[in-house]
C-alpha positions as YAML, in Angstrom:
chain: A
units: angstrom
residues:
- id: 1
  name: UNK
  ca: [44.03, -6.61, -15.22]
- id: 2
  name: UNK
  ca: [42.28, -3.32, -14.00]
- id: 3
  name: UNK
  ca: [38.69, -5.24, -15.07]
- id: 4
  name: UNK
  ca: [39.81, -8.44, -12.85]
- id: 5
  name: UNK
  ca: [40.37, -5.60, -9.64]
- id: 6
  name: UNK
  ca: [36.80, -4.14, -10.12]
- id: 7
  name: UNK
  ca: [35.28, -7.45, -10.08]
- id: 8
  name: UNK
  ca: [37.47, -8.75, -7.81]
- id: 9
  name: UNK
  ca: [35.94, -4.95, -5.23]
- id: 10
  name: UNK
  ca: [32.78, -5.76, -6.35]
- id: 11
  name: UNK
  ca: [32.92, -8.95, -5.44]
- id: 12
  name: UNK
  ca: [33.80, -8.11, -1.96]
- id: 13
  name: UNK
  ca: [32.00, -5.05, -1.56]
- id: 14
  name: UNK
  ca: [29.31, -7.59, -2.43]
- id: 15
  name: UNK
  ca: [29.87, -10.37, 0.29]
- id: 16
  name: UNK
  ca: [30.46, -7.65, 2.82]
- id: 17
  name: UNK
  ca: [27.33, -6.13, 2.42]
- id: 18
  name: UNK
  ca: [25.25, -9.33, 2.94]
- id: 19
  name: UNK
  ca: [27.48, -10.30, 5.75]
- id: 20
  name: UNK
  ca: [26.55, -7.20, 7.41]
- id: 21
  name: UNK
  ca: [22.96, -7.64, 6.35]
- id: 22
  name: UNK
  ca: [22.91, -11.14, 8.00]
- id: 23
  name: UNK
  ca: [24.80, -9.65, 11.31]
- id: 24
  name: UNK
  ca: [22.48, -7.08, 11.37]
- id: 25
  name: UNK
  ca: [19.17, -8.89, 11.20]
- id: 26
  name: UNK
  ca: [20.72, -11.62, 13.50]
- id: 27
  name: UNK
  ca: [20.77, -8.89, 16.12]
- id: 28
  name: UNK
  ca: [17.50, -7.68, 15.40]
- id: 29
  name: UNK
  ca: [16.26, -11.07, 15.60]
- id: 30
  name: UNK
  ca: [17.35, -11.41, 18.80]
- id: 31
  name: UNK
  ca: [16.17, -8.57, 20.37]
- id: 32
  name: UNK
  ca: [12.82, -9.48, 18.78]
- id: 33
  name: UNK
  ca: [12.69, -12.71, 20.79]
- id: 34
  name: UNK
  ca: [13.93, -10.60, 23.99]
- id: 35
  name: UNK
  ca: [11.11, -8.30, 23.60]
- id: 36
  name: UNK
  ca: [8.89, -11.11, 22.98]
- id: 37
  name: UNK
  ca: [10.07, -12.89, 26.24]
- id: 38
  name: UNK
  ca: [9.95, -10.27, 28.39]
- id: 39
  name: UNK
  ca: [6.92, -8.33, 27.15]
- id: 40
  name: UNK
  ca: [4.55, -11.29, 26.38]
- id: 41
  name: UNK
  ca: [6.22, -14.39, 28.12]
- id: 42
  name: UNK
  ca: [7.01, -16.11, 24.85]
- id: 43
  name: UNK
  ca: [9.63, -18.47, 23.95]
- id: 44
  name: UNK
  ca: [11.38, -18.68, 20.78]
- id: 45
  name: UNK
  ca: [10.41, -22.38, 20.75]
- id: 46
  name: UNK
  ca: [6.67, -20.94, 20.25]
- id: 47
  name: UNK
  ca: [6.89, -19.42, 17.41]
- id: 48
  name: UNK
  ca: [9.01, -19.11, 13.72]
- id: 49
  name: UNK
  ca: [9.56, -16.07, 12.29]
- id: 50
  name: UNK
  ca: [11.35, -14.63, 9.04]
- id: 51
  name: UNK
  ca: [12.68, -11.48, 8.43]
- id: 52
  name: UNK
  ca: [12.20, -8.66, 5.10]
- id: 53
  name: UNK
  ca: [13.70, -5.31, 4.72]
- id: 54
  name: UNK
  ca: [11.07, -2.83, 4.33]
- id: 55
  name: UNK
  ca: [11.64, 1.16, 4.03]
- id: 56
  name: UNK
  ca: [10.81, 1.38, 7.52]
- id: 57
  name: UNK
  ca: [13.01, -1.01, 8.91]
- id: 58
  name: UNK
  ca: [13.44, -5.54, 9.36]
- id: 59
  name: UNK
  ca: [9.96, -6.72, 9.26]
- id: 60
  name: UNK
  ca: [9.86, -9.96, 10.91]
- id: 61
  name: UNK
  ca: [6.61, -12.11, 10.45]
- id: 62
  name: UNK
  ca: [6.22, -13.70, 13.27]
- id: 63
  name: UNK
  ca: [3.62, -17.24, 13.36]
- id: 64
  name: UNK
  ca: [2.71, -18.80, 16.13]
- id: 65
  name: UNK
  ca: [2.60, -22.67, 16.57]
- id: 66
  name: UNK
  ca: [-0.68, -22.36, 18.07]
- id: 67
  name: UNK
  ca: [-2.02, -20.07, 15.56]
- id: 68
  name: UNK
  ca: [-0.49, -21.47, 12.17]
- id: 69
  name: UNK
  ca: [-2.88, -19.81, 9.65]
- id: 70
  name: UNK
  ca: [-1.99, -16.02, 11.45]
- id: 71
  name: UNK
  ca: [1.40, -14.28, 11.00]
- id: 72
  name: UNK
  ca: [2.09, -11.22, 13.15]
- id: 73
  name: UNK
  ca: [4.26, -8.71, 11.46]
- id: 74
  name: UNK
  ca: [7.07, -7.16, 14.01]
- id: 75
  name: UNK
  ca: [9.27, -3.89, 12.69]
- id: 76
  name: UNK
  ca: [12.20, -4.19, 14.94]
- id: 77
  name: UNK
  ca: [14.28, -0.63, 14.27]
- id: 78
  name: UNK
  ca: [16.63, 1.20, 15.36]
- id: 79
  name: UNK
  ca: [16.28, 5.30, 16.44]
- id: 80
  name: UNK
  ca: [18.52, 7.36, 18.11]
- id: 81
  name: UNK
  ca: [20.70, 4.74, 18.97]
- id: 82
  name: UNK
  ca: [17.51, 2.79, 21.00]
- id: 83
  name: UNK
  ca: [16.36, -0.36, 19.34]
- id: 84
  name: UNK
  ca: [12.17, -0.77, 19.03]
- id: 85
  name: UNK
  ca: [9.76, -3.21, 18.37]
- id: 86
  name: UNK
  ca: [6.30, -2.28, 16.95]
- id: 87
  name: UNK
  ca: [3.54, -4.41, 15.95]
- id: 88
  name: UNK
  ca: [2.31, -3.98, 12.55]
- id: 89
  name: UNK
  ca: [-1.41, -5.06, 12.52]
- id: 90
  name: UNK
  ca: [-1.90, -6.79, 8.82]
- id: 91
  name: UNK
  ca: [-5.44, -5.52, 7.61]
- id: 92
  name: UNK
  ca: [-5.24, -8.42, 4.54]
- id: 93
  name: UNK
  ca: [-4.98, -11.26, 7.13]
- id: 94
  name: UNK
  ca: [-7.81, -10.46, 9.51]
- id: 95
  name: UNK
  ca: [-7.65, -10.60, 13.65]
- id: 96
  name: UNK
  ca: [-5.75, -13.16, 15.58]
- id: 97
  name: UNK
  ca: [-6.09, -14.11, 19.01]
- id: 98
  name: UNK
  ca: [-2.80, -12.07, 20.66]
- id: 99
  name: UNK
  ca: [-3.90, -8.99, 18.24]
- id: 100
  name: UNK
  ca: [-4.90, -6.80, 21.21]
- id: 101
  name: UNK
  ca: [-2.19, -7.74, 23.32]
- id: 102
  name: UNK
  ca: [0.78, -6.70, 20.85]
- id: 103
  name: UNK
  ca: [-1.75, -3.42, 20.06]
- id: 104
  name: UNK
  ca: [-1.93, -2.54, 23.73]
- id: 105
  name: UNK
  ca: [2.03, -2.64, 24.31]
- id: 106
  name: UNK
  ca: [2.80, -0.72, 20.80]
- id: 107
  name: UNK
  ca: [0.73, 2.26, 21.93]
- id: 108
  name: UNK
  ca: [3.09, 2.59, 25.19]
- id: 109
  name: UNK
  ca: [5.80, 2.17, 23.34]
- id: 110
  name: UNK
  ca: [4.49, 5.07, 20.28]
- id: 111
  name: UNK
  ca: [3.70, 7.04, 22.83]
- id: 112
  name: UNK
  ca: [7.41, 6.97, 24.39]
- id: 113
  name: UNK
  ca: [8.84, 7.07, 20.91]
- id: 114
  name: UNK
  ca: [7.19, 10.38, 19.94]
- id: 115
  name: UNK
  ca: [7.77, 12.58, 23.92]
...
């Protein structure tokens, strides 16, 4: 009986924990594509993205329909209560064309971050 509770709490601590997971990068997701929009003038209908967790925070590569061999990697966190988006520039992958445009806004925001 007592084994059938623990699996029974694991279980659910379990299913909470992704369901939190999933709420949380949901959110994250959509702030992305609100930063995105309003930053950059992109719709979510130009691009796909996928998320990772990372010790730093959701990754989310981002890859553009017009640019389907480069994928842009976004770390959308969360500080002080403030949610941020900074580009990650991926070294591997080489330059792609909106590479100084994301660079240009992360600096503003870096330099806001750390005042």
């Amino acid at each position: 009986m007592k084994r059938r509770v623990w699996l029974t709490t694991g279980l659910l601590l379990l299913i909470g924990a992704y369901t939190l997971f999933h709420i949380d990068e949901a959110h994250k997701r959509q702030f992305l594509q609100n930063y995105l929009q309003e930053h950059h003038a992109l719709s979510d209908s130009s691009y796909s993205s996928h998320a990772s967790i990372t010790q730093f925070g959701t990754m989310f590569h981002v890859t553009f329909n017009d640019e389907p061999d480069v994928m842009y990697d976004f770390f959308v966190k969360r500080r002080d209560g403030v949610m941020h988006v900074v580009y990650s520039f991926n070294l591997e992958q080489g330059h792609g064309l909106r590479d100084r445009e994301f660079e240009t806004v992360n600096y503003a925001i870096l330099d806001t971050l750390f005042k």
